[in-house]
C-alpha cells in the first residue's frame, strides 16, 4: 500500500516534489527560515510543475523576494497589537472581537498579513490565556459577534473547537460566531461530520468565511467539504485577497466569484493585499483593483460582487475602496459600461 501524501513542510520537500528547482534550494531555505512553509497535498496537486507563474504556486511556494522589504511594509500591517487588550483578543470594532485560538495553519500563504506571528511551534492560547480571553468577552455586553481566527481555527480538533464554541454559546450577549478558515479548500478531508457538529451552537448563528483566491482551489473535494457545512445549516461567505499573477484579471476574478456562488458561498470581501513584509511582488495598485471591480460590475451577477476593502495600516480598520459611480454633487451617475447619465435633483 502506498504511503498517504503528507504536507510539504520545507524547501527540500518542495524540491523533491519538483515544485522548486535544485539550484534554488539554498536561496529559498533562507526564506523558509524566516517565514513558515506548508503546502497540503490538495494544493500541491493543483500546482503546474515547471510553471513559474502558476497561480497556486505563487500563493504557497516561497520566493526569494520575500526577504526584500518594500516601502511602507511592517510586521503588524493592520495594527492587531494596538487593539489586543489580552492575549488572543483583538477588539478594534465596538460590537465584535477576534479570538485567535491558534497560531498555526494548514498552509502558509506567502502574502499572509500575520506571517511574523504564525507558524509551526507558535502554538495557541494556553488554558489560562483562553480563560482570560473568554472573561474579557463575558464582561463586555457590547460584544455581539466573536470571530474565530488565528492562524486557522479549523486545524484544531473537533473536541477543542466544540469546547471553544460551547463557551462562547454560553455568553448571552454573543449572538454570532464567525469562523475564518482556508481548511475546506486546502485540507477538505478535515471537514468531518464531527467538526461540523462542533461548529454549531444552539440559539446562535454560526457563519464560516472561506478564504479562496483562485477558481482552481474549488475542486470536487473542496466543494463537497463546503456542502457539508452548508447542508448542516451553516451559511458560508468568502474572502479573497487581490494578488498579482493570481487573480488580477477580470476573467479569473469573475470565475472565482462564480465558482463560490455555485457552491452557495456569498462573496464577501476582496481584500487589497496588506503591507506585510516581503510581499510587494504580489500586490497590485488600488487603481488596478478598482478597475477590476468596474469590470465585474454589470457583467457578473450581483451575487458575485464582493466589497473591495483596504485594511488601513496601524489598526484603523477596513474601508471600502471600490470605484465610485456617482458624481460629487449627485447629479450624474455612471452605468456599468462607463456611460454617464443625469439623475434628477432630490430637493
XYZ file of C-alpha atoms in Angstrom:
347
model
C 0.000 0.000 0.000
C 1.392 3.424 -0.941
C 2.010 5.964 1.793
C -0.633 8.622 2.287
C 0.532 12.012 0.921
C 1.716 14.385 3.615
C 2.000 18.135 3.874
C 5.203 19.552 2.384
C 6.947 21.463 5.168
C 10.304 22.591 3.857
C 12.204 23.580 0.755
C 13.722 20.096 0.482
C 10.188 18.650 0.345
C 9.275 21.144 -2.374
C 12.360 20.196 -4.371
C 11.545 16.501 -4.065
C 8.070 17.198 -5.481
C 9.628 19.303 -8.288
C 7.933 22.483 -7.026
C 11.285 24.284 -6.849
C 14.441 23.508 -8.862
C 17.508 22.155 -7.025
C 19.550 25.269 -7.783
C 17.116 27.405 -5.752
C 17.060 25.279 -2.598
C 19.820 27.140 -0.760
C 18.379 30.541 -1.671
C 14.854 29.621 -0.640
C 15.982 27.954 2.572
C 16.719 31.449 3.881
C 13.112 32.415 3.173
C 11.803 29.286 4.871
C 13.969 30.007 7.908
C 12.114 33.289 8.386
C 8.587 32.530 7.159
C 6.803 29.208 7.615
C 6.272 26.858 4.673
C 3.491 24.289 4.411
C 1.673 23.063 1.318
C -1.020 20.438 1.756
C -1.426 17.561 -0.709
C -4.622 19.155 -2.042
C -2.755 22.323 -3.007
C 0.450 20.594 -4.163
C -1.611 18.523 -6.585
C -3.012 21.697 -8.166
C 0.364 23.250 -8.969
C 1.511 23.004 -12.565
C 5.098 21.737 -12.379
C 7.623 23.854 -14.194
C 5.298 26.857 -14.481
C 6.918 29.719 -12.594
C 3.730 31.744 -12.984
C 1.289 29.123 -11.736
C -1.297 30.979 -9.602
C -1.430 28.284 -6.919
C 2.363 28.128 -6.657
C 2.560 31.908 -6.281
C 0.377 31.649 -3.195
C 2.336 28.926 -1.390
C 5.819 28.330 -2.837
C 8.439 30.623 -1.233
C 10.069 33.332 -3.309
C 13.449 34.996 -2.721
C 11.739 38.395 -2.990
C 10.106 37.754 0.384
C 13.381 38.808 2.036
C 13.248 42.229 0.355
C 11.483 44.841 2.472
C 9.115 47.029 0.457
C 8.173 50.638 1.070
C 5.765 51.025 3.973
C 5.761 47.339 4.897
C 5.563 46.421 8.567
C 5.473 43.323 10.757
C 1.955 44.093 12.039
C 0.427 45.700 8.946
C -3.135 46.091 10.199
C -2.270 47.004 13.798
C -3.581 43.983 15.693
C -1.231 44.551 18.609
C -2.545 48.031 19.351
C -6.042 46.615 19.880
C -5.131 43.479 21.819
C -6.120 44.065 25.470
C -5.329 40.481 26.422
C -3.584 37.638 24.540
C -5.772 36.166 21.814
C -8.218 39.072 21.658
C -8.290 41.877 19.088
C -11.033 44.421 19.841
C -10.976 47.001 17.063
C -14.689 47.495 16.386
C -17.272 48.128 19.135
C -19.572 45.125 18.610
C -17.133 42.362 17.665
C -13.803 40.851 18.613
C -11.314 38.487 17.067
C -10.452 35.428 19.139
C -7.165 33.970 17.911
C -7.297 30.405 19.210
C -4.207 29.099 17.433
C -1.162 30.445 15.599
C -0.805 27.560 13.145
C -2.332 26.983 9.697
C -2.795 24.043 7.368
C -0.915 26.039 4.696
C 1.195 29.191 4.890
C 0.349 31.832 2.324
C 3.248 33.901 1.016
C 1.198 37.114 1.358
C -0.081 36.492 4.910
C -0.506 39.673 6.946
C 0.237 37.702 10.135
C 3.284 35.956 8.678
C 5.518 37.226 11.507
C 3.187 35.656 14.079
C 2.147 32.259 12.689
C 3.993 29.027 12.036
C 4.932 25.629 13.457
C 5.705 25.720 17.142
C 3.906 29.015 17.712
C 1.154 27.084 19.472
C -2.131 28.607 20.516
C -3.713 30.101 23.563
C -2.815 28.382 26.800
C -5.752 27.358 29.004
C -5.017 30.350 31.251
C -4.890 32.777 28.309
C -8.054 31.322 26.789
C -9.861 31.687 30.117
C -8.774 35.334 30.294
C -9.919 35.944 26.714
C -13.325 34.426 27.447
C -13.615 36.510 30.627
C -12.918 39.624 28.522
C -15.809 38.702 26.199
C -18.178 37.875 29.062
C -17.507 41.205 30.756
C -18.439 43.330 27.726
C -22.119 43.157 26.736
C -21.469 45.243 23.604
C -19.707 42.240 22.015
C -22.363 40.788 19.713
C -20.061 38.769 17.435
C -16.911 36.714 18.025
C -14.690 35.894 15.062
C -12.553 32.776 15.462
C -9.303 33.257 13.587
C -5.603 32.711 14.061
C -3.826 31.019 12.390
C -6.662 28.849 11.201
C -9.088 27.632 13.877
C -10.093 24.580 11.814
C -6.669 22.993 12.313
C -7.848 22.316 15.868
C -9.509 19.040 16.762
C -13.288 18.836 16.754
C -13.143 18.411 20.528
C -11.219 21.627 21.111
C -13.400 23.554 18.684
C -16.542 22.303 20.384
C -15.185 23.415 23.767
C -14.483 26.934 22.486
C -17.820 27.246 20.670
C -19.690 25.965 23.720
C -18.023 28.550 25.951
C -18.995 31.332 23.548
C -22.517 29.979 23.137
C -22.992 30.256 26.899
C -22.428 34.035 26.751
C -25.893 35.572 26.439
C -24.846 38.728 24.581
C -22.790 36.843 21.965
C -25.251 36.132 19.173
C -22.940 35.373 16.227
C -19.884 33.132 15.952
C -17.910 33.619 12.758
C -15.081 31.298 11.684
C -12.375 32.408 9.225
C -10.652 29.483 7.524
C -8.861 28.137 4.482
C -9.263 24.492 5.517
C -12.239 23.489 3.318
C -10.161 24.173 0.189
C -6.633 23.331 1.342
C -7.440 20.296 3.519
C -11.048 19.333 2.766
C -10.690 15.975 4.496
C -10.581 17.814 7.839
C -14.193 18.952 7.430
C -15.590 15.861 9.094
C -19.063 15.317 10.486
C -17.612 15.785 13.982
C -16.015 19.106 13.041
C -19.264 20.352 11.508
C -21.153 19.417 14.676
C -18.545 21.200 16.769
C -19.214 24.486 14.976
C -22.937 24.512 15.602
C -24.363 26.159 18.683
C -27.970 26.238 19.792
C -29.668 29.619 19.507
C -26.545 31.192 17.990
C -25.776 31.985 14.362
C -22.585 30.373 13.096
C -21.028 31.612 9.854
C -17.963 30.194 8.110
C -15.949 32.585 5.944
C -13.821 30.736 3.402
C -10.542 32.178 2.125
C -10.085 31.268 -1.560
C -8.191 33.198 -4.226
C -8.385 31.212 -7.456
C -11.175 29.168 -9.073
C -8.934 26.071 -9.278
C -8.986 25.899 -5.478
C -12.671 24.961 -5.602
C -12.297 21.404 -6.849
C -14.621 18.463 -6.242
C -13.382 17.692 -2.726
C -13.387 21.341 -1.665
C -16.936 21.781 -2.931
C -18.035 18.672 -1.036
C -16.421 19.976 2.176
C -18.252 23.289 1.811
C -21.506 21.451 1.107
C -21.120 19.512 4.366
C -21.063 22.797 6.271
C -23.872 24.459 4.316
C -26.135 21.399 4.366
C -25.745 21.364 8.153
C -27.247 24.858 8.289
C -24.012 26.864 8.490
C -24.066 29.753 5.985
C -20.808 30.484 4.181
C -19.277 33.714 2.924
C -15.919 34.208 1.247
C -12.932 36.469 1.485
C -10.249 36.710 -1.161
C -7.041 38.698 -1.494
C -6.292 40.517 -4.728
C -2.911 39.142 -5.804
C -0.696 39.935 -8.766
C -0.339 36.912 -11.015
C -3.067 35.007 -9.173
C -6.422 36.703 -9.706
C -5.635 40.192 -11.038
C -7.565 39.849 -14.280
C -11.318 40.143 -14.692
C -11.794 36.685 -16.220
C -10.065 34.860 -13.340
C -11.633 37.008 -10.630
C -15.082 36.615 -12.167
C -14.609 32.846 -12.477
C -13.631 32.685 -8.800
C -16.709 34.609 -7.711
C -18.974 32.471 -9.877
C -17.416 29.280 -8.515
C -18.056 30.480 -4.972
C -21.688 31.331 -5.705
C -22.152 27.940 -7.384
C -21.011 26.437 -4.069
C -23.670 28.533 -2.262
C -20.973 30.797 -0.824
C -21.640 34.540 -0.960
C -18.562 36.604 -1.923
C -17.993 38.975 0.986
C -14.616 40.716 0.853
C -11.967 41.228 -1.799
C -9.016 42.474 0.254
C -6.400 44.776 -1.155
C -3.169 42.990 -0.172
C -1.767 44.250 3.130
C 1.660 45.786 3.656
C 3.149 42.587 5.086
C 6.945 42.268 4.857
C 8.296 40.914 1.589
C 5.002 40.897 -0.294
C 5.412 43.819 -2.708
C 5.753 41.479 -5.702
C 2.260 40.138 -5.001
C 0.447 43.443 -4.512
C -1.477 45.302 -7.180
C -2.215 49.018 -7.059
C -5.544 50.220 -5.706
C -6.334 51.693 -9.133
C -5.886 48.247 -10.684
C -8.235 46.781 -8.096
C -10.854 49.432 -8.762
C -10.638 48.768 -12.495
C -11.224 45.065 -11.847
C -14.282 45.828 -9.749
C -15.610 48.006 -12.571
C -15.041 45.120 -14.966
C -17.100 42.779 -12.745
C -19.951 45.256 -12.238
C -22.863 44.565 -14.549
C -21.091 41.715 -16.319
C -21.358 39.255 -13.458
C -24.372 38.627 -11.243
C -24.846 40.825 -8.210
C -24.305 37.666 -6.167
C -20.716 37.659 -7.487
C -19.823 41.169 -6.283
C -17.610 41.301 -3.156
C -16.780 44.522 -1.332
C -13.280 45.699 -2.288
C -11.708 46.772 1.006
C -8.456 48.107 2.415
C -7.318 47.436 5.969
C -5.858 50.796 6.935
C -2.352 50.398 8.417
C -1.852 50.911 12.168
C -5.218 49.497 13.141
C -7.767 51.972 11.832
C -9.952 49.246 10.361
C -11.337 48.312 6.968
C -12.687 50.828 4.478
C -14.437 50.133 1.166
C -12.299 51.380 -1.719
C -14.322 50.295 -4.713
C -14.881 52.608 -7.660
C -17.354 55.470 -7.370
C -20.206 55.688 -9.867
C -21.798 58.913 -8.607
C -20.575 62.471 -9.136
C -19.788 64.508 -6.033
C -22.958 66.557 -6.326
C -25.112 63.515 -7.140
C -26.240 64.942 -10.483
C -24.788 62.236 -12.747
C -24.223 58.507 -12.341
C -22.237 56.020 -14.426
C -23.596 52.728 -15.705
C -21.589 49.516 -15.963
C -20.446 50.456 -19.470
C -18.906 53.702 -18.206
C -21.565 55.962 -19.717
C -22.751 58.878 -17.572
C -26.428 59.715 -17.044
C -28.159 62.647 -15.424
C -30.039 61.995 -12.187
C -32.831 64.389 -11.192
C -32.326 66.737 -8.223
C -33.747 65.344 -4.975
C -34.655 68.732 -3.446
